[in-house]
Amino acid sequence: MDIRIQSASFDPGEVLSAFTSRQQRAGAVVSFTGLVRDLDGALEIMEIEHYPAMTEKALAEIAKEATERWPLLDVLILHRLGALSPSEPIMMVATASAHRKAAFEAADFLMDYLKSRAPFWKKEITREGAGWVAA
């Protein structure tokens, strides 16, 4: 299990390649990379904040839950912090399993958690001002 919370940018291809290279017993690897989106062209910066102890514990618990619900061989959760520009990678999940269905379902479960319940706070800064994003 690999859980990362970092301010540094990442190359999704490199992260996925490293994750996949560790999966000698897997028959499937599923990954998803989320990008900072700018729906109306006004976003200048997305600021991501968190409380480290709470976030680390929550991500470890959700990864553990995924491994208990599906027969996973490995899990990657990577989420960025700090000031991010539109189209930058903001998060990534990857799951490895002997079979594709488990890998897809677990990846979807983790993505939903990160989008809706993970303890990250996001502030959008636009030309018109700033505002917190609701989960």
PDB file of N, CA, C and O in Angstrom, residues 32-84:
ATOM      1  N   PHE A  32      -6.583   5.972 -12.135  1.00  0.00           N
ATOM      2  CA  PHE A  32      -7.336   7.172 -12.459  1.00  0.00           C
ATOM      3  C   PHE A  32      -6.514   8.362 -11.994  1.00  0.00           C
ATOM      4  O   PHE A  32      -5.981   8.358 -10.890  1.00  0.00           O
ATOM      5  N   THR A  33      -6.409   9.362 -12.854  1.00  0.00           N
ATOM      6  CA  THR A  33      -5.731  10.597 -12.504  1.00  0.00           C
ATOM      7  C   THR A  33      -6.732  11.734 -12.604  1.00  0.00           C
ATOM      8  O   THR A  33      -7.369  11.921 -13.646  1.00  0.00           O
ATOM      9  N   GLY A  34      -6.895  12.462 -11.515  1.00  0.00           N
ATOM     10  CA  GLY A  34      -7.767  13.625 -11.509  1.00  0.00           C
ATOM     11  C   GLY A  34      -6.964  14.877 -11.802  1.00  0.00           C
ATOM     12  O   GLY A  34      -5.833  15.025 -11.336  1.00  0.00           O
ATOM     13  N   LEU A  35      -7.547  15.775 -12.586  1.00  0.00           N
ATOM     14  CA  LEU A  35      -6.903  17.031 -12.956  1.00  0.00           C
ATOM     15  C   LEU A  35      -7.674  18.204 -12.361  1.00  0.00           C
ATOM     16  O   LEU A  35      -8.885  18.116 -12.160  1.00  0.00           O
ATOM     17  N   VAL A  36      -6.981  19.299 -12.123  1.00  0.00           N
ATOM     18  CA  VAL A  36      -7.646  20.526 -11.703  1.00  0.00           C
ATOM     19  C   VAL A  36      -8.433  21.024 -12.908  1.00  0.00           C
ATOM     20  O   VAL A  36      -7.860  21.266 -13.968  1.00  0.00           O
ATOM     21  N   ARG A  37      -9.747  21.137 -12.746  1.00  0.00           N
ATOM     22  CA  ARG A  37     -10.552  21.561 -13.889  1.00  0.00           C
ATOM     23  C   ARG A  37     -10.998  23.005 -13.730  1.00  0.00           C
ATOM     24  O   ARG A  37     -11.213  23.494 -12.626  1.00  0.00           O
ATOM     25  N   ASP A  38     -11.152  23.631 -14.873  1.00  0.00           N
ATOM     26  CA  ASP A  38     -11.578  25.019 -14.945  1.00  0.00           C
ATOM     27  C   ASP A  38     -12.803  25.057 -15.853  1.00  0.00           C
ATOM     28  O   ASP A  38     -12.684  25.199 -17.068  1.00  0.00           O
ATOM     29  N   LEU A  39     -13.958  24.895 -15.253  1.00  0.00           N
ATOM     30  CA  LEU A  39     -15.195  24.760 -16.029  1.00  0.00           C
ATOM     31  C   LEU A  39     -15.542  25.983 -16.861  1.00  0.00           C
ATOM     32  O   LEU A  39     -16.029  25.858 -17.972  1.00  0.00           O
ATOM     33  N   ASP A  40     -15.294  27.175 -16.328  1.00  0.00           N
ATOM     34  CA  ASP A  40     -15.725  28.372 -17.051  1.00  0.00           C
ATOM     35  C   ASP A  40     -14.582  29.280 -17.497  1.00  0.00           C
ATOM     36  O   ASP A  40     -14.811  30.392 -17.943  1.00  0.00           O
ATOM     37  N   GLY A  41     -13.349  28.823 -17.346  1.00  0.00           N
ATOM     38  CA  GLY A  41     -12.202  29.606 -17.797  1.00  0.00           C
ATOM     39  C   GLY A  41     -11.777  30.708 -16.846  1.00  0.00           C
ATOM     40  O   GLY A  41     -10.932  31.530 -17.192  1.00  0.00           O
ATOM     41  N   ALA A  42     -12.336  30.745 -15.652  1.00  0.00           N
ATOM     42  CA  ALA A  42     -12.020  31.817 -14.705  1.00  0.00           C
ATOM     43  C   ALA A  42     -11.044  31.396 -13.607  1.00  0.00           C
ATOM     44  O   ALA A  42     -10.520  32.244 -12.892  1.00  0.00           O
ATOM     45  N   LEU A  43     -10.792  30.088 -13.462  1.00  0.00           N
ATOM     46  CA  LEU A  43      -9.939  29.615 -12.370  1.00  0.00           C
ATOM     47  C   LEU A  43      -8.486  29.990 -12.618  1.00  0.00           C
ATOM     48  O   LEU A  43      -7.930  29.721 -13.670  1.00  0.00           O
ATOM     49  N   GLU A  44      -7.895  30.609 -11.612  1.00  0.00           N
ATOM     50  CA  GLU A  44      -6.473  30.926 -11.675  1.00  0.00           C
ATOM     51  C   GLU A  44      -5.667  29.907 -10.883  1.00  0.00           C
ATOM     52  O   GLU A  44      -4.667  29.394 -11.356  1.00  0.00           O
ATOM     53  N   ILE A  45      -6.125  29.628  -9.658  1.00  0.00           N
ATOM     54  CA  ILE A  45      -5.419  28.693  -8.771  1.00  0.00           C
ATOM     55  C   ILE A  45      -6.441  27.929  -7.934  1.00  0.00           C
ATOM     56  O   ILE A  45      -7.448  28.479  -7.515  1.00  0.00           O
ATOM     57  N   MET A  46      -6.155  26.660  -7.696  1.00  0.00           N
ATOM     58  CA  MET A  46      -6.903  25.848  -6.739  1.00  0.00           C
ATOM     59  C   MET A  46      -5.948  25.582  -5.575  1.00  0.00           C
ATOM     60  O   MET A  46      -4.857  25.029  -5.789  1.00  0.00           O
ATOM     61  N   GLU A  47      -6.328  26.012  -4.390  1.00  0.00           N
ATOM     62  CA  GLU A  47      -5.501  25.774  -3.211  1.00  0.00           C
ATOM     63  C   GLU A  47      -6.082  24.611  -2.421  1.00  0.00           C
ATOM     64  O   GLU A  47      -7.270  24.606  -2.095  1.00  0.00           O
ATOM     65  N   ILE A  48      -5.240  23.634  -2.116  1.00  0.00           N
ATOM     66  CA  ILE A  48      -5.648  22.448  -1.367  1.00  0.00           C
ATOM     67  C   ILE A  48      -4.967  22.493  -0.001  1.00  0.00           C
ATOM     68  O   ILE A  48      -3.750  22.637   0.091  1.00  0.00           O
ATOM     69  N   GLU A  49      -5.783  22.338   1.051  1.00  0.00           N
ATOM     70  CA  GLU A  49      -5.264  22.314   2.410  1.00  0.00           C
ATOM     71  C   GLU A  49      -5.734  21.043   3.105  1.00  0.00           C
ATOM     72  O   GLU A  49      -6.708  20.413   2.666  1.00  0.00           O
ATOM     73  N   HIS A  50      -5.054  20.693   4.182  1.00  0.00           N
ATOM     74  CA  HIS A  50      -5.464  19.537   4.981  1.00  0.00           C
ATOM     75  C   HIS A  50      -4.851  19.617   6.371  1.00  0.00           C
ATOM     76  O   HIS A  50      -3.952  20.425   6.616  1.00  0.00           O
ATOM     77  N   TYR A  51      -5.371  18.796   7.252  1.00  0.00           N
ATOM     78  CA  TYR A  51      -4.800  18.630   8.577  1.00  0.00           C
ATOM     79  C   TYR A  51      -4.070  17.287   8.528  1.00  0.00           C
ATOM     80  O   TYR A  51      -4.713  16.226   8.436  1.00  0.00           O
ATOM     81  N   PRO A  52      -2.730  17.282   8.519  1.00  0.00           N
ATOM     82  CA  PRO A  52      -1.967  16.064   8.232  1.00  0.00           C
ATOM     83  C   PRO A  52      -2.377  14.814   9.004  1.00  0.00           C
ATOM     84  O   PRO A  52      -2.614  13.763   8.399  1.00  0.00           O
ATOM     85  N   ALA A  53      -2.473  14.879  10.302  1.00  0.00           N
ATOM     86  CA  ALA A  53      -2.774  13.673  11.085  1.00  0.00           C
ATOM     87  C   ALA A  53      -4.136  13.102  10.703  1.00  0.00           C
ATOM     88  O   ALA A  53      -4.292  11.882  10.556  1.00  0.00           O
ATOM     89  N   MET A  54      -5.116  13.951  10.526  1.00  0.00           N
ATOM     90  CA  MET A  54      -6.457  13.491  10.170  1.00  0.00           C
ATOM     91  C   MET A  54      -6.485  12.907   8.756  1.00  0.00           C
ATOM     92  O   MET A  54      -7.068  11.853   8.527  1.00  0.00           O
ATOM     93  N   THR A  55      -5.847  13.577   7.824  1.00  0.00           N
ATOM     94  CA  THR A  55      -5.874  13.126   6.435  1.00  0.00           C
ATOM     95  C   THR A  55      -5.132  11.806   6.272  1.00  0.00           C
ATOM     96  O   THR A  55      -5.626  10.892   5.602  1.00  0.00           O
ATOM     97  N   GLU A  56      -3.957  11.699   6.846  1.00  0.00           N
ATOM     98  CA  GLU A  56      -3.179  10.461   6.730  1.00  0.00           C
ATOM     99  C   GLU A  56      -3.952   9.277   7.307  1.00  0.00           C
ATOM    100  O   GLU A  56      -3.992   8.197   6.701  1.00  0.00           O
ATOM    101  N   LYS A  57      -4.579   9.479   8.453  1.00  0.00           N
ATOM    102  CA  LYS A  57      -5.365   8.412   9.073  1.00  0.00           C
ATOM    103  C   LYS A  57      -6.560   8.040   8.204  1.00  0.00           C
ATOM    104  O   LYS A  57      -6.835   6.851   7.986  1.00  0.00           O
ATOM    105  N   ALA A  58      -7.260   9.028   7.685  1.00  0.00           N
ATOM    106  CA  ALA A  58      -8.439   8.761   6.858  1.00  0.00           C
ATOM    107  C   ALA A  58      -8.078   8.020   5.578  1.00  0.00           C
ATOM    108  O   ALA A  58      -8.780   7.075   5.183  1.00  0.00           O
ATOM    109  N   LEU A  59      -6.999   8.396   4.922  1.00  0.00           N
ATOM    110  CA  LEU A  59      -6.606   7.716   3.687  1.00  0.00           C
ATOM    111  C   LEU A  59      -6.133   6.286   3.961  1.00  0.00           C
ATOM    112  O   LEU A  59      -6.427   5.369   3.184  1.00  0.00           O
ATOM    113  N   ALA A  60      -5.430   6.078   5.057  1.00  0.00           N
ATOM    114  CA  ALA A  60      -5.018   4.718   5.416  1.00  0.00           C
ATOM    115  C   ALA A  60      -6.238   3.849   5.696  1.00  0.00           C
ATOM    116  O   ALA A  60      -6.290   2.682   5.278  1.00  0.00           O
ATOM    117  N   GLU A  61      -7.239   4.411   6.386  1.00  0.00           N
ATOM    118  CA  GLU A  61      -8.453   3.640   6.690  1.00  0.00           C
ATOM    119  C   GLU A  61      -9.240   3.297   5.436  1.00  0.00           C
ATOM    120  O   GLU A  61      -9.743   2.181   5.307  1.00  0.00           O
ATOM    121  N   ILE A  62      -9.363   4.216   4.501  1.00  0.00           N
ATOM    122  CA  ILE A  62     -10.135   3.929   3.287  1.00  0.00           C
ATOM    123  C   ILE A  62      -9.384   2.930   2.395  1.00  0.00           C
ATOM    124  O   ILE A  62     -10.000   2.075   1.769  1.00  0.00           O
ATOM    125  N   ALA A  63      -8.067   3.010   2.370  1.00  0.00           N
ATOM    126  CA  ALA A  63      -7.296   2.022   1.612  1.00  0.00           C
ATOM    127  C   ALA A  63      -7.457   0.638   2.238  1.00  0.00           C
ATOM    128  O   ALA A  63      -7.630  -0.362   1.527  1.00  0.00           O
ATOM    129  N   LYS A  64      -7.442   0.587   3.563  1.00  0.00           N
ATOM    130  CA  LYS A  64      -7.642  -0.684   4.260  1.00  0.00           C
ATOM    131  C   LYS A  64      -9.030  -1.232   3.977  1.00  0.00           C
ATOM    132  O   LYS A  64      -9.202  -2.431   3.721  1.00  0.00           O
ATOM    133  N   GLU A  65     -10.036  -0.374   4.001  1.00  0.00           N
ATOM    134  CA  GLU A  65     -11.394  -0.821   3.689  1.00  0.00           C
ATOM    135  C   GLU A  65     -11.483  -1.387   2.276  1.00  0.00           C
ATOM    136  O   GLU A  65     -12.124  -2.419   2.053  1.00  0.00           O
ATOM    137  N   ALA A  66     -10.825  -0.742   1.332  1.00  0.00           N
ATOM    138  CA  ALA A  66     -10.831  -1.244  -0.050  1.00  0.00           C
ATOM    139  C   ALA A  66     -10.200  -2.636  -0.128  1.00  0.00           C
ATOM    140  O   ALA A  66     -10.720  -3.522  -0.816  1.00  0.00           O
ATOM    141  N   THR A  67      -9.098  -2.843   0.594  1.00  0.00           N
ATOM    142  CA  THR A  67      -8.444  -4.152   0.549  1.00  0.00           C
ATOM    143  C   THR A  67      -9.252  -5.228   1.267  1.00  0.00           C
ATOM    144  O   THR A  67      -9.089  -6.418   0.985  1.00  0.00           O
ATOM    145  N   GLU A  68     -10.125  -4.816   2.175  1.00  0.00           N
ATOM    146  CA  GLU A  68     -11.001  -5.786   2.843  1.00  0.00           C
ATOM    147  C   GLU A  68     -12.222  -6.124   1.984  1.00  0.00           C
ATOM    148  O   GLU A  68     -12.736  -7.236   2.056  1.00  0.00           O
ATOM    149  N   ARG A  69     -12.672  -5.187   1.170  1.00  0.00           N
ATOM    150  CA  ARG A  69     -13.862  -5.395   0.342  1.00  0.00           C
ATOM    151  C   ARG A  69     -13.552  -6.103  -0.970  1.00  0.00           C
ATOM    152  O   ARG A  69     -14.403  -6.803  -1.512  1.00  0.00           O
ATOM    153  N   TRP A  70     -12.339  -5.910  -1.508  1.00  0.00           N
ATOM    154  CA  TRP A  70     -11.951  -6.517  -2.783  1.00  0.00           C
ATOM    155  C   TRP A  70     -10.614  -7.230  -2.614  1.00  0.00           C
ATOM    156  O   TRP A  70      -9.782  -6.816  -1.808  1.00  0.00           O
ATOM    157  N   PRO A  71     -10.375  -8.260  -3.398  1.00  0.00           N
ATOM    158  CA  PRO A  71      -9.108  -8.996  -3.299  1.00  0.00           C
ATOM    159  C   PRO A  71      -7.976  -8.256  -4.027  1.00  0.00           C
ATOM    160  O   PRO A  71      -7.554  -8.628  -5.120  1.00  0.00           O
ATOM    161  N   LEU A  72      -7.496  -7.192  -3.402  1.00  0.00           N
ATOM    162  CA  LEU A  72      -6.457  -6.363  -4.013  1.00  0.00           C
ATOM    163  C   LEU A  72      -5.069  -6.839  -3.616  1.00  0.00           C
ATOM    164  O   LEU A  72      -4.860  -7.293  -2.495  1.00  0.00           O
ATOM    165  N   LEU A  73      -4.154  -6.682  -4.529  1.00  0.00           N
ATOM    166  CA  LEU A  73      -2.756  -6.987  -4.261  1.00  0.00           C
ATOM    167  C   LEU A  73      -1.985  -5.742  -3.847  1.00  0.00           C
ATOM    168  O   LEU A  73      -0.977  -5.832  -3.142  1.00  0.00           O
ATOM    169  N   ASP A  74      -2.459  -4.576  -4.311  1.00  0.00           N
ATOM    170  CA  ASP A  74      -1.765  -3.326  -3.998  1.00  0.00           C
ATOM    171  C   ASP A  74      -2.712  -2.155  -4.248  1.00  0.00           C
ATOM    172  O   ASP A  74      -3.646  -2.259  -5.047  1.00  0.00           O
ATOM    173  N   VAL A  75      -2.440  -1.053  -3.553  1.00  0.00           N
ATOM    174  CA  VAL A  75      -3.232   0.174  -3.670  1.00  0.00           C
ATOM    175  C   VAL A  75      -2.277   1.358  -3.646  1.00  0.00           C
ATOM    176  O   VAL A  75      -1.331   1.384  -2.856  1.00  0.00           O
ATOM    177  N   LEU A  76      -2.561   2.330  -4.501  1.00  0.00           N
ATOM    178  CA  LEU A  76      -1.852   3.608  -4.497  1.00  0.00           C
ATOM    179  C   LEU A  76      -2.883   4.714  -4.360  1.00  0.00           C
ATOM    180  O   LEU A  76      -3.889   4.716  -5.087  1.00  0.00           O
ATOM    181  N   ILE A  77      -2.655   5.623  -3.431  1.00  0.00           N
ATOM    182  CA  ILE A  77      -3.437   6.856  -3.319  1.00  0.00           C
ATOM    183  C   ILE A  77      -2.425   7.986  -3.256  1.00  0.00           C
ATOM    184  O   ILE A  77      -1.551   7.993  -2.388  1.00  0.00           O
ATOM    185  N   LEU A  78      -2.543   8.924  -4.171  1.00  0.00           N
ATOM    186  CA  LEU A  78      -1.656  10.083  -4.203  1.00  0.00           C
ATOM    187  C   LEU A  78      -2.537  11.324  -4.318  1.00  0.00           C
ATOM    188  O   LEU A  78      -3.406  11.385  -5.186  1.00  0.00           O
ATOM    189  N   HIS A  79      -2.337  12.289  -3.425  1.00  0.00           N
ATOM    190  CA  HIS A  79      -3.123  13.534  -3.478  1.00  0.00           C
ATOM    191  C   HIS A  79      -2.191  14.703  -3.242  1.00  0.00           C
ATOM    192  O   HIS A  79      -1.321  14.647  -2.381  1.00  0.00           O
ATOM    193  N   ARG A  80      -2.390  15.758  -4.020  1.00  0.00           N
ATOM    194  CA  ARG A  80      -1.550  16.949  -3.917  1.00  0.00           C
ATOM    195  C   ARG A  80      -2.123  17.979  -2.967  1.00  0.00           C
ATOM    196  O   ARG A  80      -3.310  18.017  -2.700  1.00  0.00           O
ATOM    197  N   LEU A  81      -1.249  18.858  -2.522  1.00  0.00           N
ATOM    198  CA  LEU A  81      -1.570  19.991  -1.651  1.00  0.00           C
ATOM    199  C   LEU A  81      -1.004  21.262  -2.269  1.00  0.00           C
ATOM    200  O   LEU A  81      -0.174  21.199  -3.164  1.00  0.00           O
ATOM    201  N   GLY A  82      -1.431  22.380  -1.719  1.00  0.00           N
ATOM    202  CA  GLY A  82      -0.851  23.649  -2.127  1.00  0.00           C
ATOM    203  C   GLY A  82      -1.593  24.286  -3.284  1.00  0.00           C
ATOM    204  O   GLY A  82      -2.760  23.993  -3.536  1.00  0.00           O
ATOM    205  N   ALA A  83      -0.897  25.176  -3.979  1.00  0.00           N
ATOM    206  CA  ALA A  83      -1.477  25.928  -5.088  1.00  0.00           C
ATOM    207  C   ALA A  83      -1.276  25.171  -6.396  1.00  0.00           C
ATOM    208  O   ALA A  83      -0.149  24.885  -6.782  1.00  0.00           O
ATOM    209  N   LEU A  84      -2.386  24.845  -7.054  1.00  0.00           N
ATOM    210  CA  LEU A  84      -2.345  24.102  -8.309  1.00  0.00           C
ATOM    211  C   LEU A  84      -3.045  24.905  -9.410  1.00  0.00           C
ATOM    212  O   LEU A  84      -4.067  25.544  -9.158  1.00  0.00           O
TER     213      LEU A  84
END
